Amino acid sequence: MTQLRIQFDKSYEKLPDILYVKQLPQPVAAPHLIKLNEELAALLGVDLDFLSTPDGLAMLSGNQMPQGASPLAMAYAGHQFGHFVPQLGDGRANLLGEVIGCDGIRRDI
């Protein structure tokens, strides 16, 4: 099994733990690649050849965690259907970590 090396920055984990829950992604059966954003991969310094391999696809689908990932689900409060709800999710599957691209911009993975 080949591992992709991604330099994760984990700024969200430095916040109070009431703002997130550690959570592994739900495994996906038989994932397949539809489209790969090659420009973004290059900005993040991610190996394009790796992403096209079975191990790369396993990482993209959440079936395999890249080294240094620390998956979590973010929480927030707000109004939903006319009522205040003290804990909502943010709608993403999981946050594996943030990566600062060669352009200096932080992006969530």
PDB file of C-alpha atoms in Angstrom:
ATOM      1  CA  MET A   1       0.000   0.000   0.000  1.00  0.00           C
ATOM      2  CA  THR A   2       1.524   3.312  -1.108  1.00  0.00           C
ATOM      3  CA  GLN A   3       0.930   6.370   1.068  1.00  0.00           C
ATOM      4  CA  LEU A   4       0.579   9.895  -0.231  1.00  0.00           C
ATOM      5  CA  ARG A   5       2.557  12.472   1.701  1.00  0.00           C
ATOM      6  CA  ILE A   6       0.457  15.569   2.335  1.00  0.00           C
ATOM      7  CA  GLN A   7       1.641  18.288   4.692  1.00  0.00           C
ATOM      8  CA  PHE A   8      -1.518  18.873   6.718  1.00  0.00           C
ATOM      9  CA  ASP A   9      -2.032  21.953   8.825  1.00  0.00           C
ATOM     10  CA  LYS A  10      -4.612  21.273  11.517  1.00  0.00           C
ATOM     11  CA  SER A  11      -5.718  24.713  12.678  1.00  0.00           C
ATOM     12  CA  TYR A  12      -9.270  23.578  13.408  1.00  0.00           C
ATOM     13  CA  GLU A  13      -8.032  21.004  15.945  1.00  0.00           C
ATOM     14  CA  LYS A  14      -6.471  23.851  17.944  1.00  0.00           C
ATOM     15  CA  LEU A  15      -9.950  25.259  18.618  1.00  0.00           C
ATOM     16  CA  PRO A  16     -12.077  24.075  21.583  1.00  0.00           C
ATOM     17  CA  ASP A  17     -13.228  20.490  21.036  1.00  0.00           C
ATOM     18  CA  ILE A  18     -16.870  21.525  21.371  1.00  0.00           C
ATOM     19  CA  LEU A  19     -16.548  22.820  17.776  1.00  0.00           C
ATOM     20  CA  TYR A  20     -15.855  19.417  16.226  1.00  0.00           C
ATOM     21  CA  VAL A  21     -16.054  15.660  16.677  1.00  0.00           C
ATOM     22  CA  LYS A  22     -13.297  13.249  15.622  1.00  0.00           C
ATOM     23  CA  GLN A  23     -14.952  11.155  12.916  1.00  0.00           C
ATOM     24  CA  LEU A  24     -13.622   8.686  10.353  1.00  0.00           C
ATOM     25  CA  PRO A  25     -15.267   8.809   6.908  1.00  0.00           C
ATOM     26  CA  GLN A  26     -17.871   6.194   6.042  1.00  0.00           C
ATOM     27  CA  PRO A  27     -16.300   3.581   3.716  1.00  0.00           C
ATOM     28  CA  VAL A  28     -17.428   3.724   0.082  1.00  0.00           C
ATOM     29  CA  ALA A  29     -18.001   0.545  -1.909  1.00  0.00           C
ATOM     30  CA  ALA A  30     -16.385   0.358  -5.362  1.00  0.00           C
ATOM     31  CA  PRO A  31     -15.359   4.025  -5.786  1.00  0.00           C
ATOM     32  CA  HIS A  32     -14.263   5.191  -9.225  1.00  0.00           C
ATOM     33  CA  LEU A  33     -12.659   8.392 -10.481  1.00  0.00           C
ATOM     34  CA  ILE A  34     -14.915  10.700 -12.501  1.00  0.00           C
ATOM     35  CA  LYS A  35     -12.836  13.868 -12.709  1.00  0.00           C
ATOM     36  CA  LEU A  36      -9.550  15.006 -11.196  1.00  0.00           C
ATOM     37  CA  ASN A  37      -8.741  18.694 -10.688  1.00  0.00           C
ATOM     38  CA  GLU A  38      -5.154  18.581 -11.930  1.00  0.00           C
ATOM     39  CA  GLU A  39      -4.575  22.315 -11.454  1.00  0.00           C
ATOM     40  CA  LEU A  40      -5.603  22.160  -7.791  1.00  0.00           C
ATOM     41  CA  ALA A  41      -3.539  19.020  -7.183  1.00  0.00           C
ATOM     42  CA  ALA A  42      -0.495  20.834  -8.569  1.00  0.00           C
ATOM     43  CA  LEU A  43      -1.169  23.877  -6.328  1.00  0.00           C
ATOM     44  CA  LEU A  44      -1.341  21.565  -3.308  1.00  0.00           C
ATOM     45  CA  GLY A  45       1.783  19.652  -4.322  1.00  0.00           C
ATOM     46  CA  VAL A  46      -0.137  16.378  -4.592  1.00  0.00           C
ATOM     47  CA  ASP A  47       1.251  13.668  -6.884  1.00  0.00           C
ATOM     48  CA  LEU A  48      -1.163  13.310  -9.826  1.00  0.00           C
ATOM     49  CA  ASP A  49       0.166   9.859 -10.741  1.00  0.00           C
ATOM     50  CA  PHE A  50      -0.610   8.610  -7.228  1.00  0.00           C
ATOM     51  CA  LEU A  51      -4.184   9.938  -7.317  1.00  0.00           C
ATOM     52  CA  SER A  52      -4.948   7.745 -10.343  1.00  0.00           C
ATOM     53  CA  THR A  53      -3.815   4.537  -8.592  1.00  0.00           C
ATOM     54  CA  PRO A  54      -6.080   2.249  -6.525  1.00  0.00           C
ATOM     55  CA  ASP A  55      -4.436   3.612  -3.346  1.00  0.00           C
ATOM     56  CA  GLY A  56      -5.006   7.180  -4.543  1.00  0.00           C
ATOM     57  CA  LEU A  57      -8.642   6.453  -5.262  1.00  0.00           C
ATOM     58  CA  ALA A  58      -8.989   4.863  -1.815  1.00  0.00           C
ATOM     59  CA  MET A  59      -7.637   8.078  -0.288  1.00  0.00           C
ATOM     60  CA  LEU A  60      -9.886  10.346  -2.372  1.00  0.00           C
ATOM     61  CA  SER A  61     -12.960   8.325  -1.414  1.00  0.00           C
ATOM     62  CA  GLY A  62     -12.106   8.276   2.298  1.00  0.00           C
ATOM     63  CA  ASN A  63     -11.492   4.518   2.353  1.00  0.00           C
ATOM     64  CA  GLN A  64      -7.831   5.075   3.267  1.00  0.00           C
ATOM     65  CA  MET A  65      -6.482   7.961   5.333  1.00  0.00           C
ATOM     66  CA  PRO A  66      -3.347   9.734   4.135  1.00  0.00           C
ATOM     67  CA  GLN A  67      -0.517   9.952   6.645  1.00  0.00           C
ATOM     68  CA  GLY A  68      -1.044  12.923   8.956  1.00  0.00           C
ATOM     69  CA  ALA A  69      -4.796  13.156   8.402  1.00  0.00           C
ATOM     70  CA  SER A  70      -6.960  13.646  11.447  1.00  0.00           C
ATOM     71  CA  PRO A  71     -10.567  13.404  10.218  1.00  0.00           C
ATOM     72  CA  LEU A  72     -13.234  15.387  11.996  1.00  0.00           C
ATOM     73  CA  ALA A  73     -16.720  16.751  11.480  1.00  0.00           C
ATOM     74  CA  MET A  74     -17.271  20.411  12.308  1.00  0.00           C
ATOM     75  CA  ALA A  75     -20.204  21.609  14.379  1.00  0.00           C
ATOM     76  CA  TYR A  76     -22.050  24.905  14.483  1.00  0.00           C
ATOM     77  CA  ALA A  77     -25.298  26.276  15.910  1.00  0.00           C
ATOM     78  CA  GLY A  78     -28.066  28.114  14.086  1.00  0.00           C
ATOM     79  CA  HIS A  79     -31.694  28.335  13.140  1.00  0.00           C
ATOM     80  CA  GLN A  80     -33.270  25.521  11.194  1.00  0.00           C
ATOM     81  CA  PHE A  81     -36.942  25.331  10.251  1.00  0.00           C
ATOM     82  CA  GLY A  82     -37.723  28.332  12.470  1.00  0.00           C
ATOM     83  CA  HIS A  83     -36.077  26.938  15.618  1.00  0.00           C
ATOM     84  CA  PHE A  84     -32.668  27.411  17.184  1.00  0.00           C
ATOM     85  CA  VAL A  85     -30.613  24.215  17.008  1.00  0.00           C
ATOM     86  CA  PRO A  86     -27.551  24.218  19.307  1.00  0.00           C
ATOM     87  CA  GLN A  87     -25.548  21.725  17.251  1.00  0.00           C
ATOM     88  CA  LEU A  88     -25.626  21.339  13.467  1.00  0.00           C
ATOM     89  CA  GLY A  89     -23.067  19.822  11.129  1.00  0.00           C
ATOM     90  CA  ASP A  90     -21.414  21.767   8.340  1.00  0.00           C
ATOM     91  CA  GLY A  91     -22.598  19.505   5.501  1.00  0.00           C
ATOM     92  CA  ARG A  92     -19.227  18.088   4.450  1.00  0.00           C
ATOM     93  CA  ALA A  93     -18.374  14.430   4.800  1.00  0.00           C
ATOM     94  CA  ASN A  94     -15.209  15.008   6.855  1.00  0.00           C
ATOM     95  CA  LEU A  95     -12.352  17.442   7.212  1.00  0.00           C
ATOM     96  CA  LEU A  96      -9.090  15.501   6.880  1.00  0.00           C
ATOM     97  CA  GLY A  97      -6.966  18.601   7.434  1.00  0.00           C
ATOM     98  CA  GLU A  98      -5.989  21.821   5.725  1.00  0.00           C
ATOM     99  CA  VAL A  99      -3.269  22.153   3.114  1.00  0.00           C
ATOM    100  CA  ILE A 100      -1.514  25.407   2.324  1.00  0.00           C
ATOM    101  CA  GLY A 101      -0.838  25.471  -1.410  1.00  0.00           C
ATOM    102  CA  CYS A 102       2.220  26.865  -3.151  1.00  0.00           C
ATOM    103  CA  ASP A 103       0.091  30.006  -3.710  1.00  0.00           C
ATOM    104  CA  GLY A 104      -0.156  30.496   0.092  1.00  0.00           C
ATOM    105  CA  ILE A 105      -3.907  29.814   0.224  1.00  0.00           C
ATOM    106  CA  ARG A 106      -5.262  27.409   2.862  1.00  0.00           C
ATOM    107  CA  ARG A 107      -7.695  24.802   1.531  1.00  0.00           C
ATOM    108  CA  ASP A 108      -9.704  22.130   3.319  1.00  0.00           C
ATOM    109  CA  ILE A 109      -9.288  18.511   2.271  1.00  0.00           C
TER     110      ILE A 109
END
